Tab-separated table of C-alpha atoms in Angstrom:
chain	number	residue	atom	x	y	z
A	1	UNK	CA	0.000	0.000	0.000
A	2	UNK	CA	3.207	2.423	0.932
A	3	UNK	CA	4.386	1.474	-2.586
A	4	UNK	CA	1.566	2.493	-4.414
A	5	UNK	CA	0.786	5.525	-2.396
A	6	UNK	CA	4.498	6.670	-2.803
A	7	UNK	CA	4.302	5.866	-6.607
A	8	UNK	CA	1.616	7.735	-7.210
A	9	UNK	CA	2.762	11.264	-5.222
A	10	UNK	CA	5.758	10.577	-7.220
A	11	UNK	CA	4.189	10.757	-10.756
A	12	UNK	CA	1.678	13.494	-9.959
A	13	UNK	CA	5.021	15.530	-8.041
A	14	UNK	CA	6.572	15.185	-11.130
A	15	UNK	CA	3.755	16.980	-13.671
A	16	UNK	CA	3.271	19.508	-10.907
A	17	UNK	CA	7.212	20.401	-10.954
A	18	UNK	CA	7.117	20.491	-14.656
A	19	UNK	CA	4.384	22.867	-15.002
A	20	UNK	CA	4.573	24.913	-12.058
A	21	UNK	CA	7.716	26.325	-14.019
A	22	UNK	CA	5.478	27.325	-17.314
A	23	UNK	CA	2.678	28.968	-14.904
A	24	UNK	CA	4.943	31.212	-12.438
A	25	UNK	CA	5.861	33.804	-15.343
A	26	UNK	CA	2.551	34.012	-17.060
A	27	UNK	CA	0.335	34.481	-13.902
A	28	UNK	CA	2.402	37.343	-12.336
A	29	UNK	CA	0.080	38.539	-9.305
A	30	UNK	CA	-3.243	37.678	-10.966
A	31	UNK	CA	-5.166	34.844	-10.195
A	32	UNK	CA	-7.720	34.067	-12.719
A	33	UNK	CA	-10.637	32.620	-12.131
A	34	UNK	CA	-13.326	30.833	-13.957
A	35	UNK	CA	-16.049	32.893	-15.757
A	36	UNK	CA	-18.355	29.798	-16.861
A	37	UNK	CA	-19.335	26.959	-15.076
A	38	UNK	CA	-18.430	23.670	-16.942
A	39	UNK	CA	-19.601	20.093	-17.164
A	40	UNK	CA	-17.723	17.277	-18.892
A	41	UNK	CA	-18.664	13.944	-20.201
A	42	UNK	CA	-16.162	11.430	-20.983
A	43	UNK	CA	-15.384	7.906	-21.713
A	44	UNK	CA	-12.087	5.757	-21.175
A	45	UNK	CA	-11.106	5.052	-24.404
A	46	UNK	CA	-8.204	2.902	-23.335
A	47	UNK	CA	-9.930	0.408	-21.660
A	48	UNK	CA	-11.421	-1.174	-24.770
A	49	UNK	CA	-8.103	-1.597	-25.917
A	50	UNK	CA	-6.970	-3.525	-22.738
A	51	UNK	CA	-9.769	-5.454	-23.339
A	52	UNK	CA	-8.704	-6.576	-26.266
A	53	UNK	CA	-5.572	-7.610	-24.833
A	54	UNK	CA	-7.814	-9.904	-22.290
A	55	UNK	CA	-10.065	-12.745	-22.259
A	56	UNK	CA	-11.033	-13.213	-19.232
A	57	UNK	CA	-12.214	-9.716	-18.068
A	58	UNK	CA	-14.347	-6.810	-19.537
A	59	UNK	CA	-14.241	-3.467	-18.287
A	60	UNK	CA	-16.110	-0.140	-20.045
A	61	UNK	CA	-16.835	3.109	-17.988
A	62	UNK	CA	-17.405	6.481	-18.284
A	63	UNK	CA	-17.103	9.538	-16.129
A	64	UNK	CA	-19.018	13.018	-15.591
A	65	UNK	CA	-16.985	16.120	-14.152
A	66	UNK	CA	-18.378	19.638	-12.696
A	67	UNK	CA	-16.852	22.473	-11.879
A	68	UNK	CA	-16.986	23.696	-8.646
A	69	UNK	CA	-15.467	27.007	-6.635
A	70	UNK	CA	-11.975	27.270	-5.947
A	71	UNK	CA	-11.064	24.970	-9.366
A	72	UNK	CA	-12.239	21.970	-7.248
A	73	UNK	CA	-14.360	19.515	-9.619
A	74	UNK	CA	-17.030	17.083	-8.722
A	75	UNK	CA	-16.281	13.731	-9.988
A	76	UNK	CA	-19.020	11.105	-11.020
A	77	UNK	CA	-17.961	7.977	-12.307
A	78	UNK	CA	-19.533	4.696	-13.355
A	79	UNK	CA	-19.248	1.506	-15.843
A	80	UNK	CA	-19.809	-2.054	-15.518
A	81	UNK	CA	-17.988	-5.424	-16.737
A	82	UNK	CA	-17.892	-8.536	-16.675
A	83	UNK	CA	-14.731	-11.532	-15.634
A	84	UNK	CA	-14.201	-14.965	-16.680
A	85	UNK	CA	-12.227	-18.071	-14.851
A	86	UNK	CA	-12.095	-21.198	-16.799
A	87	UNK	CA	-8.786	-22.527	-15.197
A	88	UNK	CA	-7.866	-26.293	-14.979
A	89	UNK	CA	-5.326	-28.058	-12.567
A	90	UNK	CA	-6.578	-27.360	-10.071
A	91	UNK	CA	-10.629	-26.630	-11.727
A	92	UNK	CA	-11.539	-23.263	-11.171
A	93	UNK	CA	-14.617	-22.017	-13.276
A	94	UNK	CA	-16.767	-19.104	-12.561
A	95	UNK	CA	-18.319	-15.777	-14.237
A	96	UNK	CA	-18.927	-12.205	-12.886
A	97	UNK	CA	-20.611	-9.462	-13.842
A	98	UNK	CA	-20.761	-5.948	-11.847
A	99	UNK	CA	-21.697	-2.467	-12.189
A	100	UNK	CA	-19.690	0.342	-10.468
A	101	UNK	CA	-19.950	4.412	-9.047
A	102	UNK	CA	-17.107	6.202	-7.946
A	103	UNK	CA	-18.317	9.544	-6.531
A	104	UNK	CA	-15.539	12.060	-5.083
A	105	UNK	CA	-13.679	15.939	-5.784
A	106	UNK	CA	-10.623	16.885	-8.079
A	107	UNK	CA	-8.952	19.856	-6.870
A	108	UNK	CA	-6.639	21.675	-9.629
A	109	UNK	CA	-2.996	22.432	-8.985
A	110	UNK	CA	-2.821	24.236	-12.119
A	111	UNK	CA	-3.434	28.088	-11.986
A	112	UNK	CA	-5.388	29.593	-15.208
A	113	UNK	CA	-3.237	30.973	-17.523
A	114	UNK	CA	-6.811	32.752	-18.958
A	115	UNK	CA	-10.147	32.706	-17.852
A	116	UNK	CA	-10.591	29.687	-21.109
A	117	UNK	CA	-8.306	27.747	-19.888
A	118	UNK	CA	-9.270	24.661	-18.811
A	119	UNK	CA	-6.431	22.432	-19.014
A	120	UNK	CA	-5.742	20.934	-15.347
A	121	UNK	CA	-3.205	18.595	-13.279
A	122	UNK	CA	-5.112	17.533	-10.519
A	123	UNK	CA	-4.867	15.235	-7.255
A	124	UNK	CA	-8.665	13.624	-5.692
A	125	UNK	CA	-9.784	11.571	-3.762
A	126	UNK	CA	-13.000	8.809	-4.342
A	127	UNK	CA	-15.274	6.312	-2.605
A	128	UNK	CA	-16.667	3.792	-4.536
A	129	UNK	CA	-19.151	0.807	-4.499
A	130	UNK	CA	-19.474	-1.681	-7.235
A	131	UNK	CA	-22.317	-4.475	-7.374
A	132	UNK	CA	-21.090	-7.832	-8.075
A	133	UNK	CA	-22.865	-10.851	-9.681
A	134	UNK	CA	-20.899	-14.150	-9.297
A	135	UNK	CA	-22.166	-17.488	-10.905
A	136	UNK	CA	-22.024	-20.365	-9.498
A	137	UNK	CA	-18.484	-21.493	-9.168
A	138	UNK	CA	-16.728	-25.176	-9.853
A	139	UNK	CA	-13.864	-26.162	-8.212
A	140	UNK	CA	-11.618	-29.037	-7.201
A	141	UNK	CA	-8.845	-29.302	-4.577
A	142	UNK	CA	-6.224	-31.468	-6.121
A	143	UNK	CA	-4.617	-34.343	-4.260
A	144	UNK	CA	-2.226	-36.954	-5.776
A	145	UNK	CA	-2.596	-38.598	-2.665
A	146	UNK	CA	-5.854	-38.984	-1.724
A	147	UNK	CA	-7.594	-37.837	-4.699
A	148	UNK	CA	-9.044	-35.355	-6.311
A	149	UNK	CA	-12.131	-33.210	-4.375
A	150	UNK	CA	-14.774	-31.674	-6.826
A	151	UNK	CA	-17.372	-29.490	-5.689
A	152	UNK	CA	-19.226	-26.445	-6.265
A	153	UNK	CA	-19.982	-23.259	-5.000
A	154	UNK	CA	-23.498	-21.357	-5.129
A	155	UNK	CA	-24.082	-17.893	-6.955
A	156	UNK	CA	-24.077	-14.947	-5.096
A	157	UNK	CA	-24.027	-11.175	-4.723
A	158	UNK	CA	-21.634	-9.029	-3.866
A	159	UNK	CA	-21.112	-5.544	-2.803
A	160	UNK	CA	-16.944	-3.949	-2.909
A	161	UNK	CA	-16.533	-0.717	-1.151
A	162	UNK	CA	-13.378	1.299	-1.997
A	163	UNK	CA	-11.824	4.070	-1.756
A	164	UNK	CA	-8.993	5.660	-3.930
A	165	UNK	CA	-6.871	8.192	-4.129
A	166	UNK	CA	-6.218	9.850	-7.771
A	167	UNK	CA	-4.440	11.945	-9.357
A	168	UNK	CA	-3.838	13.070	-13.397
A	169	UNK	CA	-4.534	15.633	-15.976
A	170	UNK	CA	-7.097	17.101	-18.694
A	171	UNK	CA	-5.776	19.006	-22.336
A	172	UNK	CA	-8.093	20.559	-23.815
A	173	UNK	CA	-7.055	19.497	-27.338
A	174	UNK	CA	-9.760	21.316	-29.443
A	175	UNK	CA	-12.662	23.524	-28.060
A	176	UNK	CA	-14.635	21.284	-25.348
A	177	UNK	CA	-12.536	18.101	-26.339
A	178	UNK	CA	-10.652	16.996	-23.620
A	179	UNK	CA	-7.953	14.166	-23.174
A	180	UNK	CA	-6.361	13.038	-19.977
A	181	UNK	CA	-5.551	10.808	-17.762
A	182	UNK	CA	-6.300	9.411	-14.423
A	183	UNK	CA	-3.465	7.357	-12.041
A	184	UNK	CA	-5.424	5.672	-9.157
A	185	UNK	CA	-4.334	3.980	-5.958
A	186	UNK	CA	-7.126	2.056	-4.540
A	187	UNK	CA	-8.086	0.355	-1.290
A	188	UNK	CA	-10.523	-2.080	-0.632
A	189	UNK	CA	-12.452	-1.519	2.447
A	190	UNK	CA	-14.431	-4.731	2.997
A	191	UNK	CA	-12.111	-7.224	1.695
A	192	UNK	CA	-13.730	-10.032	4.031
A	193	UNK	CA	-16.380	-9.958	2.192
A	194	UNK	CA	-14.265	-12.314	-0.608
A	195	UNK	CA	-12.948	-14.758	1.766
A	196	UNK	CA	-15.024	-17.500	-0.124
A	197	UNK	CA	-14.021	-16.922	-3.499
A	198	UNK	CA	-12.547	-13.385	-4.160
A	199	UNK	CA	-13.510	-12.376	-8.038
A	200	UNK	CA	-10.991	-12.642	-10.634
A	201	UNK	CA	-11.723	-9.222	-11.508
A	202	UNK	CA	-14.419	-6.547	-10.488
A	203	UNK	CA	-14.887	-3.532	-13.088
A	204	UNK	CA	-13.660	-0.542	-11.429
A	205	UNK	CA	-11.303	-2.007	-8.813
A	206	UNK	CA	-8.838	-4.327	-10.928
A	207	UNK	CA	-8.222	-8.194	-8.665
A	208	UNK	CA	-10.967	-8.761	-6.228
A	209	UNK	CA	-8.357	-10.460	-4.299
A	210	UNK	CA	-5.977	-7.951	-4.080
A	211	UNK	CA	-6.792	-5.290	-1.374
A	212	UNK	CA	-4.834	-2.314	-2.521
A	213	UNK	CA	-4.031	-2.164	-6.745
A	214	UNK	CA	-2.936	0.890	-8.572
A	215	UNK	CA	-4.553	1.892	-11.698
A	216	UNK	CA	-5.103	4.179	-14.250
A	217	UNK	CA	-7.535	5.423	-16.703
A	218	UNK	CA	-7.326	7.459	-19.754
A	219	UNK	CA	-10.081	9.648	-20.822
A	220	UNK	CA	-11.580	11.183	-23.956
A	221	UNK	CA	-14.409	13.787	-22.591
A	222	UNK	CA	-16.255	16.647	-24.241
A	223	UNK	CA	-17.464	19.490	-21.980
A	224	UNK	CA	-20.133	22.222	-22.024
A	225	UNK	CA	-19.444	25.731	-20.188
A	226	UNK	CA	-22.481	27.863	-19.289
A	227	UNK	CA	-23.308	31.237	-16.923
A	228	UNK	CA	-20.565	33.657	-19.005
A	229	UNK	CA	-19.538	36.098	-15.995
A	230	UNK	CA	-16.527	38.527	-16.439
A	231	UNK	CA	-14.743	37.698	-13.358
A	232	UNK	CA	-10.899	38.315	-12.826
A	233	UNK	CA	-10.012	38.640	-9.078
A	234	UNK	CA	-6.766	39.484	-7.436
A	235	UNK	CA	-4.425	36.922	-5.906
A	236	UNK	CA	-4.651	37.827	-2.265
B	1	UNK	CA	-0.493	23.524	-24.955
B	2	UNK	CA	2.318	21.726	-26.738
B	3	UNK	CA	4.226	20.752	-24.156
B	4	UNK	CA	1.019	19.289	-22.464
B	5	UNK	CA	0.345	17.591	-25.350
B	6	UNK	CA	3.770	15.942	-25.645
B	7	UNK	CA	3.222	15.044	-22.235
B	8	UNK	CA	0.413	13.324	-22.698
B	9	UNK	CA	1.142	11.360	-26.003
B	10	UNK	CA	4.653	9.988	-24.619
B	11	UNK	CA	1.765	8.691	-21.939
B	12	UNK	CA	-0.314	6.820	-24.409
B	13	UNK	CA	2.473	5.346	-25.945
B	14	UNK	CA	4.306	4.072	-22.687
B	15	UNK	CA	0.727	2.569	-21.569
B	16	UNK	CA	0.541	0.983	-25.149
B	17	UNK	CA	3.682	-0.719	-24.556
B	18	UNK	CA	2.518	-2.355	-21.318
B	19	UNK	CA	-0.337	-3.307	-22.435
B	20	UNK	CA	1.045	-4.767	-25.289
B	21	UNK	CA	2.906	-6.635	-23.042
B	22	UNK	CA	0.280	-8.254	-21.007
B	23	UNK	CA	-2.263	-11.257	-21.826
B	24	UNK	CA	-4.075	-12.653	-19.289
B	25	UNK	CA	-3.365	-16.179	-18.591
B	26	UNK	CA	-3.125	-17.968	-15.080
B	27	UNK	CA	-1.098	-16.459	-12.463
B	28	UNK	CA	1.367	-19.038	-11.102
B	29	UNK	CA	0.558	-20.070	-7.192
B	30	UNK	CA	3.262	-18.719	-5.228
B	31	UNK	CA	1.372	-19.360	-2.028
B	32	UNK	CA	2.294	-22.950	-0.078
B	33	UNK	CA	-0.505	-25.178	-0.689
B	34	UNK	CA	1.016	-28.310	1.355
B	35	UNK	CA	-1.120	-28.442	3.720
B	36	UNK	CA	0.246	-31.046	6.459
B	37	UNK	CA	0.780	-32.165	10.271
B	38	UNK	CA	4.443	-31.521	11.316
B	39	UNK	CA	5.576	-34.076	13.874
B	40	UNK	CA	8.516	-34.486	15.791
B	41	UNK	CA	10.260	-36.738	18.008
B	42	UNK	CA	11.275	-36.303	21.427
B	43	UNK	CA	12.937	-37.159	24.602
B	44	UNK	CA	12.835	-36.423	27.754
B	45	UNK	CA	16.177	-36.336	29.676
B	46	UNK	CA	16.138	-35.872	33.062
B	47	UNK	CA	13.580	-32.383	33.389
B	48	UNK	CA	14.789	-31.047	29.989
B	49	UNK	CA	13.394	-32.268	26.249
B	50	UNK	CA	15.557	-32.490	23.455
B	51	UNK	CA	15.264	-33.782	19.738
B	52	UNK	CA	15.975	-37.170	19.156
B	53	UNK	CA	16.816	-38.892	15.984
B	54	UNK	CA	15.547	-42.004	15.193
B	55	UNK	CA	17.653	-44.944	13.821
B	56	UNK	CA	16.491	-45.947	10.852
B	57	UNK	CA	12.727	-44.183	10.885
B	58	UNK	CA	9.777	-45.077	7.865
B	59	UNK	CA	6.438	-43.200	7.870
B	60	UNK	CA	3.864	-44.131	5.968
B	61	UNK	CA	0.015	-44.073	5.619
B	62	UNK	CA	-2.672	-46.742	5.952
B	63	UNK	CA	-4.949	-44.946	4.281
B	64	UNK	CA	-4.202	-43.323	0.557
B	65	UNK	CA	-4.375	-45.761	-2.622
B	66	UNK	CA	-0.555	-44.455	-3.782
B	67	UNK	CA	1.340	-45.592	-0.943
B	68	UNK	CA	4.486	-43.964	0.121
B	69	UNK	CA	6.981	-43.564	2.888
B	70	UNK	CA	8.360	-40.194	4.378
B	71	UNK	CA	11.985	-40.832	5.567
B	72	UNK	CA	13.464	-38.497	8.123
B	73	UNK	CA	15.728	-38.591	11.464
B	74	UNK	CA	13.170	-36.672	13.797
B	75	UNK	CA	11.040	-34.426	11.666
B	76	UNK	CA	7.998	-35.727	9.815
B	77	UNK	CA	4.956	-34.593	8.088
B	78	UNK	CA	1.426	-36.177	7.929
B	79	UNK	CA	-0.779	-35.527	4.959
B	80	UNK	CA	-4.465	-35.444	5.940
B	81	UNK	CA	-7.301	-36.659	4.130
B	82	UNK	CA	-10.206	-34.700	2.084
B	83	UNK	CA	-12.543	-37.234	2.417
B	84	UNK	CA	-13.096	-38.764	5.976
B	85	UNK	CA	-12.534	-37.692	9.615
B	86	UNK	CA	-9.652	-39.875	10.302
B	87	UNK	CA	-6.546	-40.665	8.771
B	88	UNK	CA	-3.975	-43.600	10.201
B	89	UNK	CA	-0.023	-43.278	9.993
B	90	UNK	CA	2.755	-45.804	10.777
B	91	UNK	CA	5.788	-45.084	12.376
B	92	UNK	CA	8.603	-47.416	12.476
B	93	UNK	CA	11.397	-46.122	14.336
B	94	UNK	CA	13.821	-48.249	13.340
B	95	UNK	CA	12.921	-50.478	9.979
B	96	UNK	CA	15.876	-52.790	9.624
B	97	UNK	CA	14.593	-54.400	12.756
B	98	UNK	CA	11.481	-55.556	10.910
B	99	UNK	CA	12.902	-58.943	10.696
B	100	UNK	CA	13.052	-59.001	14.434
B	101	UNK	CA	11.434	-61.977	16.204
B	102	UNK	CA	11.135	-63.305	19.831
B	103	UNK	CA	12.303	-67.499	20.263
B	104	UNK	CA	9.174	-68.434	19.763
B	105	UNK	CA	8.728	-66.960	16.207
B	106	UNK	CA	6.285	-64.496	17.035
B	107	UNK	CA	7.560	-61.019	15.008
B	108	UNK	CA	8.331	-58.378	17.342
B	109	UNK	CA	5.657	-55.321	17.204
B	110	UNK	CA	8.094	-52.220	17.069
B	111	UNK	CA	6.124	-49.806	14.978
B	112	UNK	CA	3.030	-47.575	15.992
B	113	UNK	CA	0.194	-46.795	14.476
B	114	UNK	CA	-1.059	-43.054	14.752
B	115	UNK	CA	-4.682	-41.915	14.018
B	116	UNK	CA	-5.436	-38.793	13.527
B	117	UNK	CA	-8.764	-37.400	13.949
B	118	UNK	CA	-9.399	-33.962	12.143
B	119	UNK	CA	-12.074	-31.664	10.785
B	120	UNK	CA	-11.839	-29.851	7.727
B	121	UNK	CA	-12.381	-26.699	5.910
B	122	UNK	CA	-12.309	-25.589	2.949
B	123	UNK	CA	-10.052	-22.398	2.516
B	124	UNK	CA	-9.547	-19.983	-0.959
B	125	UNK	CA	-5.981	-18.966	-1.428
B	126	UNK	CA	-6.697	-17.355	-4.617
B	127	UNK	CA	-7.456	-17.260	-7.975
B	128	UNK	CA	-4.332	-18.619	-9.223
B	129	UNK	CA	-4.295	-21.545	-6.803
B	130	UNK	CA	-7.552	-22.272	-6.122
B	131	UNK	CA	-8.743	-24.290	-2.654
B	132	UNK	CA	-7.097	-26.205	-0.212
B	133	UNK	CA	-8.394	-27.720	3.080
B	134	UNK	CA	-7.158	-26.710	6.382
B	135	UNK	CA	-7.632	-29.427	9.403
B	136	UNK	CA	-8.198	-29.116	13.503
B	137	UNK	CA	-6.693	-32.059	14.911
B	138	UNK	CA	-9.436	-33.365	17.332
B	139	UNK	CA	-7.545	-36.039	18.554
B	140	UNK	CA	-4.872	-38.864	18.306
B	141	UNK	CA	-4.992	-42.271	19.232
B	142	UNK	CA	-1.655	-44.050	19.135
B	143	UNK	CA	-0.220	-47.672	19.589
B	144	UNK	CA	2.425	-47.238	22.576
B	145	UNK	CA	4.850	-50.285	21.149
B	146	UNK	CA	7.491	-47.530	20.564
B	147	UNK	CA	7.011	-44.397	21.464
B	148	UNK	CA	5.854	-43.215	24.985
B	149	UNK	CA	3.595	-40.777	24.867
B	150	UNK	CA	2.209	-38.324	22.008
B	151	UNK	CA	1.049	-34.514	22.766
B	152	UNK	CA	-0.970	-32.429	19.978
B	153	UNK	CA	1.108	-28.853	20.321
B	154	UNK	CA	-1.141	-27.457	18.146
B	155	UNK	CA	-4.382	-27.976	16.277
B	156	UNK	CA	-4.641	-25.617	13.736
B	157	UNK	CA	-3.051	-27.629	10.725
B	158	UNK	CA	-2.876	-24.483	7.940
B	159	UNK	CA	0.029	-24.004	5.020
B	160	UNK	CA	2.092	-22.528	7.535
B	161	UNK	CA	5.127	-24.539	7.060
B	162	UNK	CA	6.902	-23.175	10.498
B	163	UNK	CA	4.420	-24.304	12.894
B	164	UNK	CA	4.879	-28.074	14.861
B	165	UNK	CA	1.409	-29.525	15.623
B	166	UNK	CA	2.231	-32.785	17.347
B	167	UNK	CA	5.467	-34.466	19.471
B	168	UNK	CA	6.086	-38.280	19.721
B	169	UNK	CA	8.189	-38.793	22.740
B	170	UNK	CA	10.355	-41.792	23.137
């Protein structure tokens, strides 16, 4: 958990450093704030393409963004997916399928360089819940010994509570198109609740059975910017 | 702008590498999945206890199909079954003596025969290695041709290698 957490100030240290030093001539004693109040809708494009690199585990989701006071951004995130375990020696065979919502802030390191700018480096933090389907699961505890045990296990639901700390960035490549990226450090908070059989994979989290993974996302996300005000006020 | 850009692309194409470099297949099981009771042997000397080594020791179990025979001076380990709530062990302390026999022709009984009387459960270690079975020893019952006495140290038979469950003393 150390690791990750360390890993992850590390890379979002290093993008702060980096741009800190474009920002501190530009800005000189102004701080510019917002003058329109903007909501984003985005997808992860890169997940389908690390799906495609995987058979055993689906994961699509999306996420919705709102600006707040103080370049602080509400953060509403959701998808769904599904996993597959088809192992042999030992027999291990079970489906999932699960739905997820992150909910949680973004606060921007990044001071304006103009009232349109809307490009960001950002640390946040999230809680999330995801809703987990499991199918009924085959097993078998090989023994060369003994024998072989076969058995099965009933279907059940699930519910995965986590919480993650984040951190990334947002370009505004054209007007309203946005690309970026999220880095993610997350911690399960009930992972007792997998003793039995712990899912291969749960969309949103990464390995059921792992109780901290790190993670990252990378978004494609059009926004919409409403309630033009003139405002420009003076850094204190 | 640009530089942000730049930024971001040399991103992409680090995360394309990785995942380039990644299919999912079965993780290999690093975790111990030998799940067994560790015995050793024992004497008492005077008020202290001390290892001792048996001569020429075989141990071996009544009760799987594949028979086969653990050889070791003082340190053994019992495999448990899946199936029932007992499982039966012999322990010959010394096996070139199996030839022994009083005058009269009747073959000397040297060797003990250890029951072990266990509950399971059944335990995930994880996706990559799948279930095993963990055991509470309940009980022993013992032949006392050999040894002297037997103790259960501890009950909980898990894949902890370090842990002794059970001392034969001589």
């Amino acid at each position: 958990m150390l690791r990750y957490t360390i890993s992850l100030l590390a890379c979002l240290l290093t993008s702060l450093t980096s741009f800190g030093q474009d920002d501190e001539d530009s800005t000189a004693n102004k701080k510019i704030v917002a003058t329109q109040n903007q909501l984003s809708i985005g997808v992860d494009f890169f997940q389908p393409v690390l799906n495609s690199f995987s058979s055993g585990k689906k994961t699509y989701e999306g996420i919705i963004e709102y600006s707040l006071p103080n370049d602080v951004y509400l953060a509403v995130e959701g998808g769904f997916g599904t996993g597959q375990v088809d192992y042999t020696a030992p027999i291990l065979k079970y489906t999932t399928s699960n739905s997820f919502v992150r909910v949680g802030v973004n606060k921007s390191m990044l001071q304006r360089l103009a009232t349109s700018d809307w490009d960001m480096v950002f640390i946040g933090l999230r809680y999330a819940v995801g809703f987990i389907q499991r199918s009924e699961a085959q097993y078998s505890i090989d023994n060369q010994y003994f024998g072989n045990v076969y058995g099965t296990i009933p279907a059940t639901n699930m519910t995965a509570h986590w919480a993650e700390i984040t951190g990334g960035m947002r370009v505004e490549l054209f007007k309203g198109l946005f690309a970026g990226y999220n880095v993610r450090a997350k911690f399960m908070l009930n992972p007792k609740s997998f003793k039995e059989l712990a899912p291969y994979s749960i969309a949103g989290f990464g390995k059921g059975e792992k109780t901290a993974v790190f993670d990252f996302n990378m978004y494609l996300s059009y926004a919409i910017r409403w309630n033009k005000k003139n405002v420009t006020a003076p850094q204190q | 702008m640009t530089k942000r850009g730049n930024h971001l692309l040399l991103l992409v194409f680090i995360i394309v590498a990785l995942a380039s470099a990644c299919t999912q297949q079965r993780t290999p099981c690093y975790d111990p999945k030998i799940v067994s009771v560790a015995i050793g042997t024992y004497r008492i000397v005077d008020t202290a206890e001390g290892d001792t080594s048996l001569v020429d020791p075989a141990f071996y179990c009544l009760d799987t199909p594949l028979q086969f025979t653990i050889n070791s001076r003082n340190k053994f380990s019992a495999l448990l079954s899946p199936f029932v709530d007992s499982t039966r062990w012999v322990l010959v302390p010394n096996a070139t003596r199996q030839d022994d026999t009083i005058p009269d022709g009747t073959p000397v009984e040297f060797y003990d025969t250890l029951t072990f009387y266990h509950t399971r459960k059944m335990n995930f270690v994880s996706n990559a290695c799948g279930y095993v079975y963990y055991y509470t020893l309940d009980g022993v019952k013992t032949t006392y041709n050999s040894l002297d006495s037997i103790l259960i140290v501890n009950p909980s038979v898990d894949n902890n290698a370090n842990t002794q469950h059970v001392k034969i003393y001589y």
